[in-house]
Amino acid sequence: GESNFPSMSARVVTLQSPDKQTFQVPWEVAMRSTVVKQMLEDLPEPGEGDEDAPDPVPLMDRSCNANILEKVLEYLTKHHEFDKTGATQENKDSWDKKYVEVEDEVLFNLILAANFLDVKDLLDLTCKTVAEYIKQCRTPEEIRQRFNIPNDFTPEEEEEVRKENAWCDETL
């Protein structure tokens, strides 16, 4: 509601997900997405006393379905608040850490949505999280189990890949 954002301008942007849900977002929060920012810069400024709400901004990429878009907006809103209140890096990090504790499918869609919407810090956060999960796995087999990836290599192909990449093991 209004009370959460006392310091924000009243200007609101309506974003529409590909599954036709709409989200009312404070202007400054929406502007944190480079893609949305570029779309909004093409819109005319609302005139004084202009009661007509501008049309919703359609986000057509399927990574932006309502459940994912809602998560992205939660991130943008929180980070907007952090900037406003001068939150410590520690506060941000601990919130971010909890934020990415989601199912893999959600995490992967957040990566796609952050990429599509061009939200660099969210893209970094989600990609680093996946990288951490991969680092915790010691073998390709563990990685496949962790992410439910079917193994489509024959044993011969796998041996071939192992030989080609033998040098990788020396760095571990």
Backbone as JSON, one array per atom type, in Angstrom:
{
  "sequence": "GESNFPSMSARVVTLQSPDKQTFQVPWEVAMRSTVVKQMLEDLPEPGEGDEDAPDPVPLMDRSCNANILEKVLEYLTKHHEFDKTGATQENKDSWDKKYVEVEDEVLFNLILAANFLDVKDLLDLTCKTVAEYIKQCRTPEEIRQRFNIPNDFTPEEEEEVRKENAWCDETL",
  "N": [[0.8, -1.21, 0.0], [0.15, 2.38, -0.01], [1.35, 3.45, 2.27], [3.79, 2.22, 2.71], [5.68, 3.49, 1.18], [6.49, 6.26, 1.87], [8.27, 8.21, 1.06], [8.33, 8.2, -1.64], [7.69, 9.36, -4.97], [4.4, 9.91, -6.26], [4.08, 8.75, -8.65], [3.23, 6.05, -10.65], [3.89, 2.96, -12.24], [2.46, 0.63, -14.45], [3.06, -2.68, -14.86], [2.88, -5.43, -17.08], [2.58, -8.89, -17.02], [3.45, -11.72, -19.16], [1.46, -13.61, -18.76], [-0.68, -12.04, -18.36], [-1.11, -10.73, -15.92], [-1.28, -7.79, -13.94], [0.9, -5.38, -12.47], [1.28, -2.85, -10.15], [3.71, -0.51, -9.85], [5.98, 1.53, -8.09], [7.4, 4.34, -9.73], [10.23, 4.85, -9.43], [11.16, 2.4, -8.64], [10.55, 0.72, -10.77], [12.24, 1.82, -12.65], [14.66, 0.7, -12.12], [15.08, -1.44, -13.69], [16.75, -1.72, -16.64], [15.61, -2.21, -19.12], [12.85, -1.72, -18.73], [13.09, 0.93, -18.02], [14.01, 2.05, -20.45], [11.73, 1.58, -22.01], [9.91, 3.18, -20.64], [10.98, 5.69, -20.94], [10.26, 6.25, -23.48], [7.63, 6.84, -23.24], [5.08, 9.38, -23.08], [5.36, 12.09, -20.74], [3.12, 12.2, -17.99], [0.53, 14.6, -18.13], [-0.3, 17.55, -16.12], [-2.86, 16.93, -13.78], [-3.67, 14.82, -15.27], [-5.67, 12.24, -15.52], [-5.82, 9.83, -16.73], [-4.59, 6.64, -16.52], [-1.51, 5.54, -17.78], [-1.11, 3.09, -20.42], [-0.57, -0.37, -19.55], [2.79, -1.53, -19.26], [3.95, -3.9, -21.38], [5.55, -6.94, -20.63], [6.96, -9.16, -22.46], [8.48, -11.48, -22.36], [8.66, -14.94, -21.61], [9.87, -15.61, -19.25], [9.02, -13.79, -17.47], [6.6, -14.37, -16.22], [3.81, -14.01, -13.94], [4.36, -15.06, -11.28], [7.14, -15.05, -11.17], [7.8, -12.46, -11.95], [6.76, -11.1, -9.81], [8.56, -11.86, -7.8], [10.88, -10.65, -8.8], [10.15, -7.97, -8.63], [9.88, -7.75, -5.91], [12.55, -7.93, -5.17], [13.61, -5.63, -6.48], [12.18, -3.59, -5.19], [12.97, -3.91, -2.53], [15.72, -3.43, -2.73], [15.66, -0.85, -3.61], [14.66, 0.38, -1.33], [16.79, -0.23, 0.41], [18.78, 1.41, -0.72], [17.66, 3.91, -0.3], [17.63, 4.03, 2.48], [20.22, 3.79, 3.15], [21.33, 1.25, 3.76], [23.47, -1.23, 5.27], [26.12, -3.14, 3.69], [26.19, -5.65, 4.73], [23.57, -6.06, 5.69], [22.21, -6.05, 3.24], [23.41, -8.25, 1.98], [22.62, -10.36, 3.66], [19.88, -10.32, 3.35], [19.71, -10.8, 0.59], [20.76, -13.37, 0.45], [18.78, -14.92, 1.69], [16.74, -14.37, -0.07], [17.39, -15.76, -2.43], [16.96, -18.35, -1.72], [15.33, -20.47, -3.07], [13.35, -22.73, -5.11], [15.03, -24.57, -7.68], [13.9, -24.18, -10.24], [12.6, -21.74, -10.03], [14.77, -20.13, -9.44], [16.26, -20.36, -11.83], [14.47, -19.18, -13.61], [14.43, -16.63, -12.54], [16.98, -15.82, -13.21], [16.73, -15.72, -16.0], [14.71, -13.78, -16.22], [15.91, -11.57, -14.97], [17.94, -11.17, -16.74], [16.51, -10.63, -19.11], [15.13, -8.32, -18.32], [17.18, -6.74, -17.77], [18.53, -6.32, -15.19], [21.13, -5.79, -13.55], [22.38, -6.3, -11.0], [20.72, -8.21, -9.83], [20.92, -10.24, -11.69], [23.63, -10.89, -11.38], [23.58, -11.8, -8.71], [21.86, -14.07, -8.84], [23.13, -15.71, -10.71], [25.61, -16.14, -9.45], [24.71, -17.6, -7.31], [23.84, -20.02, -8.47], [26.33, -20.81, -9.45], [27.66, -21.25, -7.04], [26.22, -23.49, -6.11], [27.03, -25.33, -8.01], [29.75, -25.44, -7.53], [29.74, -26.76, -5.11], [29.33, -29.33, -5.84], [31.1, -32.29, -6.57], [31.54, -33.88, -8.75], [30.69, -34.43, -12.24], [28.48, -36.07, -12.22], [27.3, -35.54, -9.72], [26.54, -32.91, -10.15], [24.65, -33.27, -12.14], [22.74, -34.71, -10.68], [22.08, -32.81, -8.75], [20.82, -30.82, -10.23], [18.9, -32.19, -11.61], [19.56, -33.16, -14.23], [19.44, -35.01, -17.13], [21.71, -37.61, -18.08], [23.12, -37.58, -21.13], [25.28, -38.61, -22.37], [27.18, -41.24, -23.86], [29.01, -43.92, -22.27], [31.49, -44.01, -23.57], [31.72, -41.49, -24.8], [31.77, -39.95, -22.52], [34.16, -40.71, -21.34], [35.9, -39.76, -23.27], [35.51, -36.97, -23.02], [36.47, -36.68, -20.45], [39.2, -37.27, -20.81], [39.96, -35.2, -22.55], [39.65, -33.09, -20.86], [41.34, -33.42, -18.78], [43.34, -31.81, -17.78], [41.95, -29.94, -16.27], [41.5, -31.04, -13.76], [43.87, -30.88, -12.45], [44.05, -28.35, -11.46], [42.49, -28.25, -9.25]],
  "CA": [[0.0, 0.0, 0.0], [0.77, 3.71, -0.09], [2.09, 3.8, 3.48], [5.15, 1.68, 2.68], [6.59, 4.32, 0.39], [6.14, 7.66, 2.13], [9.2, 9.14, 0.43], [8.35, 8.06, -3.1], [6.73, 10.16, -5.73], [3.17, 9.15, -6.42], [4.0, 8.23, -10.0], [3.21, 4.59, -10.64], [3.95, 2.31, -13.54], [1.8, -0.67, -14.45], [3.76, -3.67, -15.68], [2.01, -6.57, -17.36], [3.3, -10.13, -17.3], [2.91, -12.41, -20.35], [0.21, -14.3, -18.41], [-1.73, -11.01, -18.27], [-1.29, -10.13, -14.6], [-0.68, -6.46, -13.91], [1.55, -4.99, -11.21], [1.49, -1.41, -9.99], [5.06, -0.38, -9.29], [6.45, 2.92, -8.04], [8.24, 4.72, -10.86], [11.68, 4.7, -9.17], [11.46, 0.96, -8.55], [10.5, 0.21, -12.15], [13.4, 2.35, -13.38], [15.85, -0.1, -11.81], [15.26, -2.35, -14.82], [17.17, -0.91, -17.79], [14.65, -2.43, -20.21], [11.63, -0.97, -18.4], [13.49, 2.34, -18.08], [14.0, 2.47, -21.86], [10.33, 1.62, -22.45], [9.24, 4.31, -20.0], [11.49, 6.93, -21.5], [9.53, 6.49, -24.73], [6.24, 7.24, -22.95], [4.95, 10.81, -22.76], [5.15, 12.44, -19.33], [1.69, 12.5, -17.78], [0.29, 16.03, -17.93], [-0.91, 17.89, -14.83], [-4.27, 16.57, -13.71], [-3.94, 13.76, -16.24], [-6.17, 11.12, -14.71], [-5.72, 8.56, -17.46], [-3.38, 5.86, -16.25], [-0.95, 5.07, -19.05], [-1.29, 1.66, -20.66], [0.44, -1.2, -18.91], [3.99, -1.84, -20.03], [3.93, -5.36, -21.52], [6.83, -7.64, -20.58], [6.5, -10.32, -23.21], [9.31, -12.68, -22.24], [7.93, -15.88, -20.73], [10.52, -15.66, -17.94], [8.41, -12.76, -16.61], [5.27, -14.73, -15.72], [3.46, -13.29, -12.72], [5.02, -15.52, -10.05], [8.55, -14.65, -11.24], [7.84, -11.0, -11.97], [6.52, -10.68, -8.43], [9.83, -12.03, -7.09], [11.8, -9.63, -9.3], [9.7, -6.68, -8.08], [10.22, -7.8, -4.48], [13.97, -7.61, -5.12], [13.82, -4.22, -6.86], [11.6, -2.75, -4.15], [13.81, -4.01, -1.34], [16.99, -2.77, -2.99], [15.35, 0.58, -3.65], [14.59, 0.74, 0.09], [18.17, -0.27, 0.92], [19.48, 2.61, -1.19], [17.05, 5.07, 0.36], [17.91, 4.05, 3.92], [21.66, 3.61, 3.35], [21.55, -0.03, 4.45], [24.84, -1.76, 5.2], [26.31, -4.25, 2.76], [25.87, -6.86, 5.5], [22.11, -6.19, 5.63], [21.84, -6.42, 1.87], [23.87, -9.61, 1.71], [21.84, -11.37, 4.38], [18.57, -10.37, 2.69], [19.91, -11.45, -0.72], [20.99, -14.79, 0.68], [17.45, -15.53, 1.92], [15.95, -14.16, -1.28], [17.67, -16.78, -3.45], [16.64, -19.7, -1.23], [14.1, -20.85, -3.79], [13.55, -23.93, -5.93], [15.87, -24.35, -8.87], [13.14, -23.68, -11.39], [12.38, -20.32, -9.75], [16.07, -19.49, -9.57], [16.61, -20.26, -13.26], [13.59, -18.17, -14.21], [14.89, -15.31, -12.07], [18.14, -15.49, -14.05], [16.21, -15.34, -17.33], [13.96, -12.52, -16.1], [16.88, -10.5, -14.68], [18.65, -10.95, -17.99], [15.57, -9.99, -20.03], [14.78, -6.98, -17.82], [18.46, -6.05, -17.59], [18.73, -5.91, -13.8], [22.45, -6.4, -13.45], [22.73, -6.84, -9.68], [19.94, -9.43, -9.62], [21.52, -11.25, -12.56], [24.86, -11.32, -10.7], [23.23, -12.56, -7.51], [21.28, -15.38, -9.16], [24.17, -16.52, -11.38], [26.57, -16.55, -8.42], [24.07, -18.64, -6.49], [23.94, -21.28, -9.22], [27.75, -21.17, -9.47], [27.96, -21.82, -5.71], [25.66, -24.85, -6.07], [27.85, -26.19, -8.86], [31.03, -25.64, -6.82], [29.56, -27.73, -4.02], [29.31, -30.67, -6.43], [32.47, -32.68, -6.87], [31.65, -34.62, -10.02], [29.58, -34.13, -13.17], [27.31, -36.85, -11.78], [26.65, -34.79, -8.63], [25.91, -31.74, -10.75], [23.43, -33.75, -12.81], [21.74, -35.03, -9.66], [21.67, -31.57, -8.09], [19.92, -30.04, -11.1], [18.04, -33.1, -12.38], [19.91, -33.13, -15.65], [19.69, -36.38, -17.61], [23.01, -37.82, -18.72], [22.9, -38.07, -22.48], [26.54, -39.11, -22.93], [27.5, -42.67, -23.75], [30.24, -44.06, -21.47], [32.65, -43.69, -24.42], [31.78, -40.03, -24.92], [32.15, -39.39, -21.23], [35.61, -40.98, -21.2], [36.54, -38.82, -24.2], [35.46, -35.65, -22.4], [37.39, -36.73, -19.31], [40.58, -37.19, -21.32], [40.17, -33.85, -23.09], [39.64, -32.08, -19.79], [42.15, -33.9, -17.67], [44.08, -30.67, -17.22], [41.12, -29.22, -15.3], [41.59, -31.64, -12.43], [45.14, -30.5, -11.8], [43.92, -27.04, -10.8], [41.63, -28.35, -8.06]],
  "C": [[0.83, 1.26, 0.0], [1.73, 3.93, 1.08], [3.53, 3.27, 3.47], [6.15, 2.62, 2.03], [6.33, 5.8, 0.64], [7.01, 8.61, 1.32], [9.13, 9.11, -1.1], [7.36, 8.99, -3.75], [5.52, 9.29, -5.99], [3.12, 8.46, -7.79], [4.17, 6.7, -10.02], [3.23, 4.07, -12.07], [3.21, 0.99, -13.42], [2.56, -1.59, -15.4], [2.82, -4.86, -15.89], [2.86, -7.78, -17.72], [2.69, -10.8, -18.53], [1.63, -13.2, -20.03], [-0.84, -13.3, -17.92], [-2.05, -10.55, -16.86], [-0.68, -8.73, -14.65], [-0.17, -6.14, -12.52], [1.75, -3.49, -11.21], [2.8, -1.23, -9.25], [5.42, 1.09, -9.22], [7.49, 3.17, -9.14], [9.72, 4.42, -10.61], [12.08, 3.23, -9.11], [11.52, 0.37, -9.96], [11.74, 0.61, -12.94], [14.69, 1.57, -13.1], [16.08, -1.19, -12.85], [15.59, -1.48, -16.04], [16.15, -1.02, -18.93], [13.37, -1.64, -19.96], [11.92, 0.53, -18.51], [13.44, 2.84, -19.53], [12.57, 2.54, -22.4], [9.63, 2.86, -21.91], [9.71, 5.64, -20.57], [10.82, 7.27, -22.83], [8.1, 6.95, -24.49], [6.19, 8.74, -22.69], [4.8, 11.0, -21.26], [3.66, 12.68, -19.13], [1.52, 13.99, -17.52], [-0.29, 16.28, -16.55], [-2.39, 17.53, -14.87], [-4.67, 15.51, -14.72], [-4.38, 12.51, -15.49], [-5.99, 9.77, -15.42], [-4.43, 7.85, -17.07], [-2.82, 5.42, -17.59], [-1.15, 3.56, -19.19], [-0.23, 0.87, -19.91], [1.63, -1.43, -19.84], [4.07, -3.36, -20.15], [5.35, -5.94, -21.49], [6.58, -9.02, -21.2], [7.32, -11.58, -23.01], [8.68, -13.65, -21.25], [8.62, -16.08, -19.39], [9.83, -14.71, -16.95], [6.97, -13.09, -16.21], [5.07, -14.18, -14.31], [4.24, -13.74, -11.49], [6.49, -15.09, -10.01], [8.67, -13.13, -11.2], [7.64, -10.45, -10.55], [7.8, -10.77, -7.6], [10.84, -10.95, -7.51], [11.44, -8.28, -8.67], [9.98, -6.6, -6.58], [11.69, -7.39, -4.31], [14.22, -6.12, -5.4], [13.33, -3.27, -5.78], [12.51, -2.72, -2.93], [15.13, -3.27, -1.56], [16.82, -1.25, -3.14], [15.31, 1.13, -2.21], [15.99, 0.8, 0.69], [18.92, 1.01, 0.54], [18.97, 3.86, -0.48], [17.5, 5.2, 1.81], [19.41, 3.91, 4.2], [21.99, 2.35, 4.11], [23.0, -0.49, 4.29], [24.91, -2.9, 4.19], [25.92, -5.57, 3.43], [24.36, -7.14, 5.47], [21.65, -6.67, 4.26], [22.19, -7.88, 1.6], [22.99, -10.64, 2.41], [20.43, -11.46, 3.79], [18.67, -11.11, 1.36], [20.02, -12.96, -0.57], [19.65, -15.52, 0.88], [16.62, -15.48, 0.64], [16.15, -15.28, -2.29], [17.47, -18.21, -2.94], [15.29, -20.12, -1.8], [14.39, -22.13, -4.57], [14.33, -23.57, -7.18], [15.1, -23.69, -10.01], [12.89, -22.17, -11.25], [13.69, -19.56, -9.97], [16.46, -19.31, -11.04], [15.75, -19.22, -13.97], [13.96, -16.76, -13.77], [16.1, -14.86, -12.89], [17.66, -14.99, -15.41], [15.5, -13.98, -17.27], [14.92, -11.35, -15.84], [17.66, -10.15, -15.94], [17.76, -10.19, -18.97], [15.31, -8.53, -19.61], [16.02, -6.11, -17.62], [18.56, -5.43, -16.19], [20.05, -6.56, -13.38], [22.74, -7.01, -12.08], [21.95, -8.12, -9.36], [20.5, -10.57, -10.48], [22.8, -11.8, -11.91], [24.55, -12.23, -9.52], [22.76, -13.97, -7.87], [22.31, -16.29, -9.85], [25.21, -17.01, -10.37], [26.0, -17.67, -7.58], [24.16, -19.99, -7.18], [25.4, -21.75, -9.25], [28.17, -21.8, -8.14], [27.46, -23.26, -5.63], [26.55, -25.8, -6.87], [29.18, -26.49, -8.17], [30.92, -26.68, -5.72], [29.52, -29.16, -4.54], [30.74, -31.04, -6.84], [32.63, -33.37, -8.22], [30.52, -34.18, -10.94], [28.31, -34.85, -12.75], [26.56, -36.11, -10.68], [25.93, -33.56, -9.17], [24.59, -32.15, -11.42], [22.34, -34.07, -11.79], [21.18, -33.76, -9.04], [20.63, -30.83, -8.91], [18.98, -30.9, -11.94], [18.31, -33.06, -13.87], [20.15, -34.56, -16.11], [21.07, -36.47, -18.25], [22.79, -38.38, -20.11], [24.21, -38.47, -23.17], [26.58, -40.63, -22.87], [28.75, -42.75, -22.87], [31.5, -43.69, -22.28], [32.82, -42.17, -24.55], [32.26, -39.4, -23.63], [33.64, -39.55, -20.99], [36.4, -39.98, -22.06], [36.62, -37.42, -23.58], [36.43, -35.59, -21.22], [38.84, -36.57, -19.75], [40.89, -35.77, -21.79], [40.32, -32.82, -21.98], [40.47, -32.49, -18.58], [42.9, -32.76, -16.98], [43.28, -29.9, -16.17], [41.34, -29.73, -13.88], [42.84, -31.18, -11.7], [44.98, -29.18, -11.03], [43.14, -27.13, -9.49], [42.44, -28.57, -6.79]]
}
